[in-house]
Structures are given as C-alpha cells and as structure tokens.
C-alpha cells in the first residue's frame, strides 16, 4: 500500500515538474522563432527569469524522493541509462547557464550565443525527456540482478534487439514531448506578453495543434504496439480510462481557447493535456516501475521500494515540505503575476 | 577495476569543482543579509548598494553551484548504483529533504531577491535575503548530515541486501553532524569574508569605489576575524577530537603518526614516508597532540602501526598534506584577520597599504583551505564508502565500462573549464563595474540603451 502511495506521489511530483519546467523548456524551444528581435527575446527570457530555477528544483526534488522511496529503481535506472542521463545533465547545465548569463553582458555576440544555447538546450532536453519516458514504457533489458546496459542507439530499426535507448519509438515519443512542451511554452509566453509576440505565440499554438494531435495519435498506437501490457493495465482497471480522457479534453479545450484568444484558458488546457498524458502513461506502467523485456525481471513498485519505516517517516516530512513548497510557489507566481515589460528589471 | 578508479576520479573532480561555489555563496548569503540589515537599520543607501553588488556576485555563484550540484545527485545512481541500492533507504532520505526544505526555499526567494527590489520594496527585499540565507544554510545542513552518516553510520539495521533506516532522529541528530556542520559553515563564512575584504582592499589600493572599498574591508574583517578564530576553536578542535575518537586510522594518517606514542607530539612539518613508516624531516611540538586530543600531557595516541593495514586510508600522503595545508592556512588566516582587525580598531587599516595588499592577495587561500579540508574528510574515510560498513570498491555500478566513464569525465572537464572561464569573465566585469555606478549603467533590458559603439550593430 505504502509503495503504491509513493509511486503516485512521485508521479505527481514528476507531473508538476513537467508542467512547470515544461513551459520554460517550451519557451526556450520556440524563442528563436517567436521572438523576432533581441527585445522580444529578452521579453521571453523575462517571462521565465524569476521562476525557471524553482521549476527545475522540482526535478531535483523528484529525483531525491525517487531515490529514497525506490532506491533499487534509482540504482538500476540511473546506472543503466548512464550516458543519456549524463547528457541530460550537460544540457541542463548549458540551459541554466544561458538563462542566467545572458543578461549579464549587453553585447550582441554574447546574447546571440546564449540565445542559441538556450534554444538548443531546451529542444534537446524536451526530446530526451520524451525518449526517456518512451524507454520506460517499452521496457529495458534488465537482468536477474536488476541491472542493464543498452547502447545509446542502434540502426533505429523496429526489429533491432536489443533496441537502442534512442530508436524509432523513443525518438517518436521524444518528438511528441517536444511538440507538447513547445505548445505549452507558447501558451505561457502568450499569457505573459502583449502585442506582436503574443500574437505569434497564439499562432504557434493553433498551427502546432494539428502536429501535436497527429504525433499524439501516432505515439499512442505505437505504444500499444511496443508495449501491449499497457492496454492490459487499462482493461484490468477500466477507471483508468478517465486519464486519457483528461488529455483529450485538454487537447480540445486548447484548440477552443486558442481560437477564442483566451490565453489563460489555453495555458490551463495545455496543462490539463500534459497532466492527462503523464498520468495515463504512469497508470499504464503500474504495477511496474521499470518494466523489463523479460517480464520476470521487471522492477515492481513492491520490489523496488525502500523499507516501510523509511517510507513512513518520509511521508511525514514530505507532506510538510510540500505544503511549504506549494506556499512559496503560489506566493512567487502571485508576486510576479501579470504581463512582463522591459521597463522594470532586476540585476 | 579501472572503472572504479575513474568513477572515483569523476566524483572527486565534480565535487571539488562544485564546492568552490557553495562555499562562497553560503558565506555571501550571510554577508549580504548583514549588509541589507545594516542598510535598513541605518537607512544607509551605500550599504544597500553594497548588498545589491554582492547580491549580483552571489547570484552568479549560486547558479554555478546549482548547475554543478545536480551531477552529484545523479552520480549516486549512475556511477555508484550498488551503494545507492545498499544505503538508499537512509542516504537518499537526507538528500530528498534538502530538495524539499532547502532548494524550494532558496530557489523561490533568490528570484524575489534578484528581481523584486523595485517592485516589492525594501521589507520584502530584506526578507528575501534572510530566506536565501536560511535556505542555503539549510542546504548545507542536509548535505553535511548525508556525509556525516557515511562517516559515522547511525540509526540503521543491517538486512540481507543493505541497510535499513530504523531511527530517523538518530540520523538527523548524528553526533558527527554538529562539529562538522559548524566547521563547514564557518569555512564558508571565512571564504565570503576574505573575498569581500580582499575586493575592498583592491578598491582602496586602486583608488576606485573607495567608499565601498572601506565598507567591504570593514565588514569583511569584522566577520572574518570571528569566523577564522571559530574555525580553530571550537569547531576545528571538536571535529578533530571526534575523528580521533571514531576514526583512528584517519586521525593517525592525517597527523602523520606512524608509531603509537605516549605522549605524542604534533608534527607541524614533515613528509610522510609510508614505506618506511616514518615522517621525514619532522618538526614536532612535543606532547601537544596528547594534550589537544585528550587534554592530558601524557596520554597515549594510537599510531597507524597498531591499526589493521587493510583499513588504512589508501592515500596517506595526500591526506596528510591536505590536513596540514588546511591547518596551516587556517592559522595564517587568524593572523591576517587579527592584525587587520587591530588596525581597523586603531583606524589605521585603510591607510595601511601593506595590510591591504595582504588582504587582497589572500583571496584564493580560503578556497584552497576548504578544499583541503574536504579532501581530509573524504580521503580519510577511505577505503570505506560508508565507514565500517561498505567498501568503496563494493559500491560502484556493476555494468559500467571504463570507456564510458572516461568519456563523461572528459566531458565534465571540458564543460567545467568553459564554465570557469565564463565565471571569471563575469566576475572581472562585475568588479570593474563596481557597486556605485549602477544608476548610470543601463539596467540590462531597458528598452532604449544609450547608443554605444558596441551596440550599433544591433540597432541596425
């Protein structure tokens, strides 16, 4: 019972991370296209400036909680995905630096360099995150000790065994993640800006919407092909179908609000879509936390969990910590509410 | 075997590099809070500008600390998966608490501190500087607690495939934490104070931003003299006594004590020769080690010879030198700061060029001392990953190839080199700008920058 609760809580934290860091990743992915000149790009940077660091902390905190609630999973997953994780790390570093260093020197070469770094870092991170989720869904070649090693990529053939960490399916989920987060980012920037920039973001949402729907449909079909047990999860526990419905409703609302020019509605709708997608995926994976190619070796919620005492005391301080964190976040987002402008600036 | 060496090297490299930044940012967090408090209590705008100036330096340092800190958490899983699976129950508990209680706090309020002064006013600005200070220091507590558990495991029971937590409070109040935390945070304040005083000295010597130079020197010296003494007593004294009590191998190796002596002298200088089990060219203060450790001039102190060789730290000379560099520099710091404080009190410091030169040249040394201190702690724990429980060689990830680790190690080295250069460029730039020309300078992002030759390309 306790491990399942923690599984839900970790999934919840991860979803919050994707919701929050998702929009600043998306803003990074689109800012070269949406922002036509230096001032517009500065504005995009300003929409995420005070909050991106806090958003990213959700990843670090989720990692920490995952580590103590499911240490065996942390050990297998992180050592098995060694290279892609270290590459993600480097991308996070480059992106963090670009967000923070750009405004320190007002020289066109300097800002253009960091603009490109911000875009590249954000785009690749979105793709890698999607590919990571794709790997978890598809399952990895865990041995009986719970360890695995996989090449970073192979020839991308659907029939390669073992498939690479980046193969046709995971690249597809990576592109889906990129489309999802770009639209989420566009919704955020539209919400925080006015004028031409706002208009361009709205049009990114409307045009991107069709690509997003196509990719989502394709990825869903492919998912049931590479991982038939996902469908079993839903058939065993049909109440789970409500989660993909949330995603669908989010998609529909996104189109509706973006045509109505309701920025807040669009942002909330893309958030709902993300929540639906994340929870649908996680629901399908349960009761595994890391499925193996050979189902006997799959890491389950029960098998990967830490001790009951550890999970119990963790629940106490975690609850306090999350109430505090939620309070800070509500205060901070409330303080920095409203549209950004270039007039007022920190240092 | 080679993957073990490379994984150790990678961890040592990434954490040593990482530690440069938090020791400055944790120290500055306190100093910025002090400056901000003085500015509000006295209504003195100069102190406010000083706080803003150091806030900028803090911000860049903090971000460097954040981005270089993330690899530490990752590497537990990527390179040390056996260790993670063995002790994750406990070790990750405190790491996760750092996320929940420190990172959220500091990340939220760093944003307010940096972006919110004009928008939210002085009180909120002051409050956010306090929260940033508390957040960074809480972060230090959880990290020290995690490390302390590896030095002195408590509150656990052994099970088939690892250890399980059975007493949460014991881990959080591990007796090892208290001295180590006092000593680590004191070290951060020493770094912050020396950096502040040294930069102030630079401004005074080069006769730029003189008014601010005086503030920096004054605040830096006052805080620095307290922190430097604190490092020796009580925190350093408590910590070394604790080591002597619980980790005799580390203690003997760091003192260069090969043979058991009664009474034991303290070696000020000398080169350890492990093969022949002796200290070459020693300068020894007789009986001092016995007294410092056991408060008795005649007490016996155990030497390495009496301890099983398989438990000896695997790099005794480096451990010995690290410890001696730390203690030697620490002593010099007390001298520099005490003398500066005396001159400050006599109102002669700002005119005393040689003292200002000394303060300025001293800037790098706290970083060296803190790094050496960390080396002492960590090398001394070897060959154990968790002291007495798990050997380092048993903690490494089983399926990792050495080529992969070498690749990422080189990657880290490259990225960190670029980051270091960027950091230096930005620091030099901030220092050249100084604290008081902020109003003349365009706030970055003002809509219409003054036309400058360098900008012309952009306007076109």
mmCIF file with all atom_site columns, N, CA and C in Angstrom, chain B residues 186-220:
data_model
loop_
_atom_site.group_PDB
_atom_site.id
_atom_site.type_symbol
_atom_site.label_atom_id
_atom_site.label_alt_id
_atom_site.label_comp_id
_atom_site.label_asym_id
_atom_site.label_entity_id
_atom_site.label_seq_id
_atom_site.pdbx_PDB_ins_code
_atom_site.Cartn_x
_atom_site.Cartn_y
_atom_site.Cartn_z
_atom_site.occupancy
_atom_site.B_iso_or_equiv
_atom_site.pdbx_formal_charge
_atom_site.auth_seq_id
_atom_site.auth_comp_id
_atom_site.auth_asym_id
_atom_site.auth_atom_id
_atom_site.pdbx_PDB_model_num
ATOM 1   N N  . UNK B 1 186 ? 31.452 27.524 8.982  1.00 0.00 ? 186 UNK B N  1
ATOM 2   C CA . UNK B 1 186 ? 32.475 28.505 9.355  1.00 0.00 ? 186 UNK B CA 1
ATOM 3   C C  . UNK B 1 186 ? 33.442 28.720 8.202  1.00 0.00 ? 186 UNK B C  1
ATOM 4   N N  . UNK B 1 187 ? 33.813 27.631 7.547  1.00 0.00 ? 187 UNK B N  1
ATOM 5   C CA . UNK B 1 187 ? 34.723 27.732 6.407  1.00 0.00 ? 187 UNK B CA 1
ATOM 6   C C  . UNK B 1 187 ? 34.120 28.564 5.287  1.00 0.00 ? 187 UNK B C  1
ATOM 7   N N  . UNK B 1 188 ? 32.811 28.406 5.083  1.00 0.00 ? 188 UNK B N  1
ATOM 8   C CA . UNK B 1 188 ? 32.150 29.195 4.046  1.00 0.00 ? 188 UNK B CA 1
ATOM 9   C C  . UNK B 1 188 ? 32.180 30.679 4.403  1.00 0.00 ? 188 UNK B C  1
ATOM 10  N N  . UNK B 1 189 ? 31.975 30.988 5.673  1.00 0.00 ? 189 UNK B N  1
ATOM 11  C CA . UNK B 1 189 ? 31.996 32.395 6.085  1.00 0.00 ? 189 UNK B CA 1
ATOM 12  C C  . UNK B 1 189 ? 33.412 32.958 5.929  1.00 0.00 ? 189 UNK B C  1
ATOM 13  N N  . UNK B 1 190 ? 34.419 32.151 6.246  1.00 0.00 ? 190 UNK B N  1
ATOM 14  C CA . UNK B 1 190 ? 35.795 32.610 6.050  1.00 0.00 ? 190 UNK B CA 1
ATOM 15  C C  . UNK B 1 190 ? 36.013 32.966 4.579  1.00 0.00 ? 190 UNK B C  1
ATOM 16  N N  . UNK B 1 191 ? 35.575 32.085 3.687  1.00 0.00 ? 191 UNK B N  1
ATOM 17  C CA . UNK B 1 191 ? 35.728 32.372 2.259  1.00 0.00 ? 191 UNK B CA 1
ATOM 18  C C  . UNK B 1 191 ? 35.013 33.664 1.865  1.00 0.00 ? 191 UNK B C  1
ATOM 19  N N  . UNK B 1 192 ? 33.759 33.801 2.291  1.00 0.00 ? 192 UNK B N  1
ATOM 20  C CA . UNK B 1 192 ? 32.998 35.000 1.949  1.00 0.00 ? 192 UNK B CA 1
ATOM 21  C C  . UNK B 1 192 ? 33.673 36.253 2.495  1.00 0.00 ? 192 UNK B C  1
ATOM 22  N N  . UNK B 1 193 ? 34.121 36.183 3.745  1.00 0.00 ? 193 UNK B N  1
ATOM 23  C CA . UNK B 1 193 ? 34.708 37.358 4.390  1.00 0.00 ? 193 UNK B CA 1
ATOM 24  C C  . UNK B 1 193 ? 36.027 37.742 3.728  1.00 0.00 ? 193 UNK B C  1
ATOM 25  N N  . UNK B 1 194 ? 36.859 36.766 3.433  1.00 0.00 ? 194 UNK B N  1
ATOM 26  C CA . UNK B 1 194 ? 38.135 37.077 2.781  1.00 0.00 ? 194 UNK B CA 1
ATOM 27  C C  . UNK B 1 194 ? 37.914 37.650 1.389  1.00 0.00 ? 194 UNK B C  1
ATOM 28  N N  . UNK B 1 195 ? 36.915 37.101 0.677  1.00 0.00 ? 195 UNK B N  1
ATOM 29  C CA . UNK B 1 195 ? 36.640 37.607 -0.661 1.00 0.00 ? 195 UNK B CA 1
ATOM 30  C C  . UNK B 1 195 ? 36.168 39.053 -0.586 1.00 0.00 ? 195 UNK B C  1
ATOM 31  N N  . UNK B 1 196 ? 35.279 39.317 0.362  1.00 0.00 ? 196 UNK B N  1
ATOM 32  C CA . UNK B 1 196 ? 34.750 40.672 0.493  1.00 0.00 ? 196 UNK B CA 1
ATOM 33  C C  . UNK B 1 196 ? 35.846 41.647 0.919  1.00 0.00 ? 196 UNK B C  1
ATOM 34  N N  . UNK B 1 197 ? 36.599 41.278 1.949  1.00 0.00 ? 197 UNK B N  1
ATOM 35  C CA . UNK B 1 197 ? 37.652 42.172 2.432  1.00 0.00 ? 197 UNK B CA 1
ATOM 36  C C  . UNK B 1 197 ? 38.723 42.362 1.356  1.00 0.00 ? 197 UNK B C  1
ATOM 37  N N  . UNK B 1 198 ? 39.058 41.285 0.661  1.00 0.00 ? 198 UNK B N  1
ATOM 38  C CA . UNK B 1 198 ? 40.104 41.365 -0.353 1.00 0.00 ? 198 UNK B CA 1
ATOM 39  C C  . UNK B 1 198 ? 39.704 42.257 -1.510 1.00 0.00 ? 198 UNK B C  1
ATOM 40  N N  . UNK B 1 199 ? 38.446 42.172 -1.914 1.00 0.00 ? 199 UNK B N  1
ATOM 41  C CA . UNK B 1 199 ? 37.983 43.024 -3.000 1.00 0.00 ? 199 UNK B CA 1
ATOM 42  C C  . UNK B 1 199 ? 37.939 44.485 -2.549 1.00 0.00 ? 199 UNK B C  1
ATOM 43  N N  . UNK B 1 200 ? 37.507 44.690 -1.303 1.00 0.00 ? 200 UNK B N  1
ATOM 44  C CA . UNK B 1 200 ? 37.520 46.042 -0.750 1.00 0.00 ? 200 UNK B CA 1
ATOM 45  C C  . UNK B 1 200 ? 38.938 46.600 -0.761 1.00 0.00 ? 200 UNK B C  1
ATOM 46  N N  . UNK B 1 201 ? 39.900 45.766 -0.369 1.00 0.00 ? 201 UNK B N  1
ATOM 47  C CA . UNK B 1 201 ? 41.303 46.198 -0.351 1.00 0.00 ? 201 UNK B CA 1
ATOM 48  C C  . UNK B 1 201 ? 41.752 46.572 -1.760 1.00 0.00 ? 201 UNK B C  1
ATOM 49  N N  . UNK B 1 202 ? 41.311 45.785 -2.729 1.00 0.00 ? 202 UNK B N  1
ATOM 50  C CA . UNK B 1 202 ? 41.656 46.087 -4.119 1.00 0.00 ? 202 UNK B CA 1
ATOM 51  C C  . UNK B 1 202 ? 41.112 47.461 -4.528 1.00 0.00 ? 202 UNK B C  1
ATOM 52  N N  . UNK B 1 203 ? 39.876 47.733 -4.167 1.00 0.00 ? 203 UNK B N  1
ATOM 53  C CA . UNK B 1 203 ? 39.288 49.035 -4.500 1.00 0.00 ? 203 UNK B CA 1
ATOM 54  C C  . UNK B 1 203 ? 40.055 50.171 -3.826 1.00 0.00 ? 203 UNK B C  1
ATOM 55  N N  . UNK B 1 204 ? 40.425 49.966 -2.565 1.00 0.00 ? 204 UNK B N  1
ATOM 56  C CA . UNK B 1 204 ? 41.158 51.021 -1.857 1.00 0.00 ? 204 UNK B CA 1
ATOM 57  C C  . UNK B 1 204 ? 42.524 51.236 -2.488 1.00 0.00 ? 204 UNK B C  1
ATOM 58  N N  . UNK B 1 205 ? 43.206 50.139 -2.808 1.00 0.00 ? 205 UNK B N  1
ATOM 59  C CA . UNK B 1 205 ? 44.558 50.267 -3.360 1.00 0.00 ? 205 UNK B CA 1
ATOM 60  C C  . UNK B 1 205 ? 44.529 50.913 -4.746 1.00 0.00 ? 205 UNK B C  1
ATOM 61  N N  . UNK B 1 206 ? 43.489 50.565 -5.524 1.00 0.00 ? 206 UNK B N  1
ATOM 62  C CA . UNK B 1 206 ? 43.447 51.126 -6.873 1.00 0.00 ? 206 UNK B CA 1
ATOM 63  C C  . UNK B 1 206 ? 42.661 52.433 -6.900 1.00 0.00 ? 206 UNK B C  1
ATOM 64  N N  . UNK B 1 207 ? 42.216 52.886 -5.698 1.00 0.00 ? 207 UNK B N  1
ATOM 65  C CA . UNK B 1 207 ? 41.517 54.160 -5.554 1.00 0.00 ? 207 UNK B CA 1
ATOM 66  C C  . UNK B 1 207 ? 40.305 54.285 -6.449 1.00 0.00 ? 207 UNK B C  1
ATOM 67  N N  . UNK B 1 208 ? 39.556 53.199 -6.533 1.00 0.00 ? 208 UNK B N  1
ATOM 68  C CA . UNK B 1 208 ? 38.281 53.256 -7.235 1.00 0.00 ? 208 UNK B CA 1
ATOM 69  C C  . UNK B 1 208 ? 37.209 52.775 -6.271 1.00 0.00 ? 208 UNK B C  1
ATOM 70  N N  . UNK B 1 209 ? 36.036 53.344 -6.390 1.00 0.00 ? 209 UNK B N  1
ATOM 71  C CA . UNK B 1 209 ? 34.924 52.982 -5.500 1.00 0.00 ? 209 UNK B CA 1
ATOM 72  C C  . UNK B 1 209 ? 35.375 52.961 -4.043 1.00 0.00 ? 209 UNK B C  1
ATOM 73  N N  . UNK B 1 210 ? 36.130 53.997 -3.662 1.00 0.00 ? 210 UNK B N  1
ATOM 74  C CA . UNK B 1 210 ? 36.814 53.961 -2.362 1.00 0.00 ? 210 UNK B CA 1
ATOM 75  C C  . UNK B 1 210 ? 35.834 53.806 -1.203 1.00 0.00 ? 210 UNK B C  1
ATOM 76  N N  . UNK B 1 211 ? 34.720 54.518 -1.298 1.00 0.00 ? 211 UNK B N  1
ATOM 77  C CA . UNK B 1 211 ? 33.755 54.466 -0.207 1.00 0.00 ? 211 UNK B CA 1
ATOM 78  C C  . UNK B 1 211 ? 33.275 53.034 0.040  1.00 0.00 ? 211 UNK B C  1
ATOM 79  N N  . UNK B 1 212 ? 33.028 52.343 -1.061 1.00 0.00 ? 212 UNK B N  1
ATOM 80  C CA . UNK B 1 212 ? 32.561 50.964 -0.939 1.00 0.00 ? 212 UNK B CA 1
ATOM 81  C C  . UNK B 1 212 ? 33.689 50.033 -0.515 1.00 0.00 ? 212 UNK B C  1
ATOM 82  N N  . UNK B 1 213 ? 34.893 50.342 -1.000 1.00 0.00 ? 213 UNK B N  1
ATOM 83  C CA . UNK B 1 213 ? 36.044 49.565 -0.570 1.00 0.00 ? 213 UNK B CA 1
ATOM 84  C C  . UNK B 1 213 ? 36.150 49.544 0.948  1.00 0.00 ? 213 UNK B C  1
ATOM 85  N N  . UNK B 1 214 ? 35.906 50.700 1.561  1.00 0.00 ? 214 UNK B N  1
ATOM 86  C CA . UNK B 1 214 ? 36.001 50.774 3.029  1.00 0.00 ? 214 UNK B CA 1
ATOM 87  C C  . UNK B 1 214 ? 34.929 49.912 3.687  1.00 0.00 ? 214 UNK B C  1
ATOM 88  N N  . UNK B 1 215 ? 33.723 49.974 3.122  1.00 0.00 ? 215 UNK B N  1
ATOM 89  C CA . UNK B 1 215 ? 32.644 49.145 3.694  1.00 0.00 ? 215 UNK B CA 1
ATOM 90  C C  . UNK B 1 215 ? 33.001 47.660 3.579  1.00 0.00 ? 215 UNK B C  1
ATOM 91  N N  . UNK B 1 216 ? 33.485 47.271 2.406  1.00 0.00 ? 216 UNK B N  1
ATOM 92  C CA . UNK B 1 216 ? 33.791 45.844 2.196  1.00 0.00 ? 216 UNK B CA 1
ATOM 93  C C  . UNK B 1 216 ? 34.890 45.384 3.158  1.00 0.00 ? 216 UNK B C  1
ATOM 94  N N  . UNK B 1 217 ? 35.949 46.210 3.267  1.00 0.00 ? 217 UNK B N  1
ATOM 95  C CA . UNK B 1 217 ? 37.049 45.819 4.150  1.00 0.00 ? 217 UNK B CA 1
ATOM 96  C C  . UNK B 1 217 ? 36.543 45.720 5.586  1.00 0.00 ? 217 UNK B C  1
ATOM 97  N N  . UNK B 1 218 ? 35.764 46.709 5.980  1.00 0.00 ? 218 UNK B N  1
ATOM 98  C CA . UNK B 1 218 ? 35.308 46.739 7.367  1.00 0.00 ? 218 UNK B CA 1
ATOM 99  C C  . UNK B 1 218 ? 34.448 45.519 7.693  1.00 0.00 ? 218 UNK B C  1
ATOM 100 N N  . UNK B 1 219 ? 33.419 45.303 6.885  1.00 0.00 ? 219 UNK B N  1
ATOM 101 C CA . UNK B 1 219 ? 32.522 44.173 7.153  1.00 0.00 ? 219 UNK B CA 1
ATOM 102 C C  . UNK B 1 219 ? 33.283 42.849 7.011  1.00 0.00 ? 219 UNK B C  1
ATOM 103 N N  . UNK B 1 220 ? 34.108 42.765 5.955  1.00 0.00 ? 220 UNK B N  1
ATOM 104 C CA . UNK B 1 220 ? 34.864 41.533 5.729  1.00 0.00 ? 220 UNK B CA 1
ATOM 105 C C  . UNK B 1 220 ? 35.782 41.209 6.892  1.00 0.00 ? 220 UNK B C  1
#
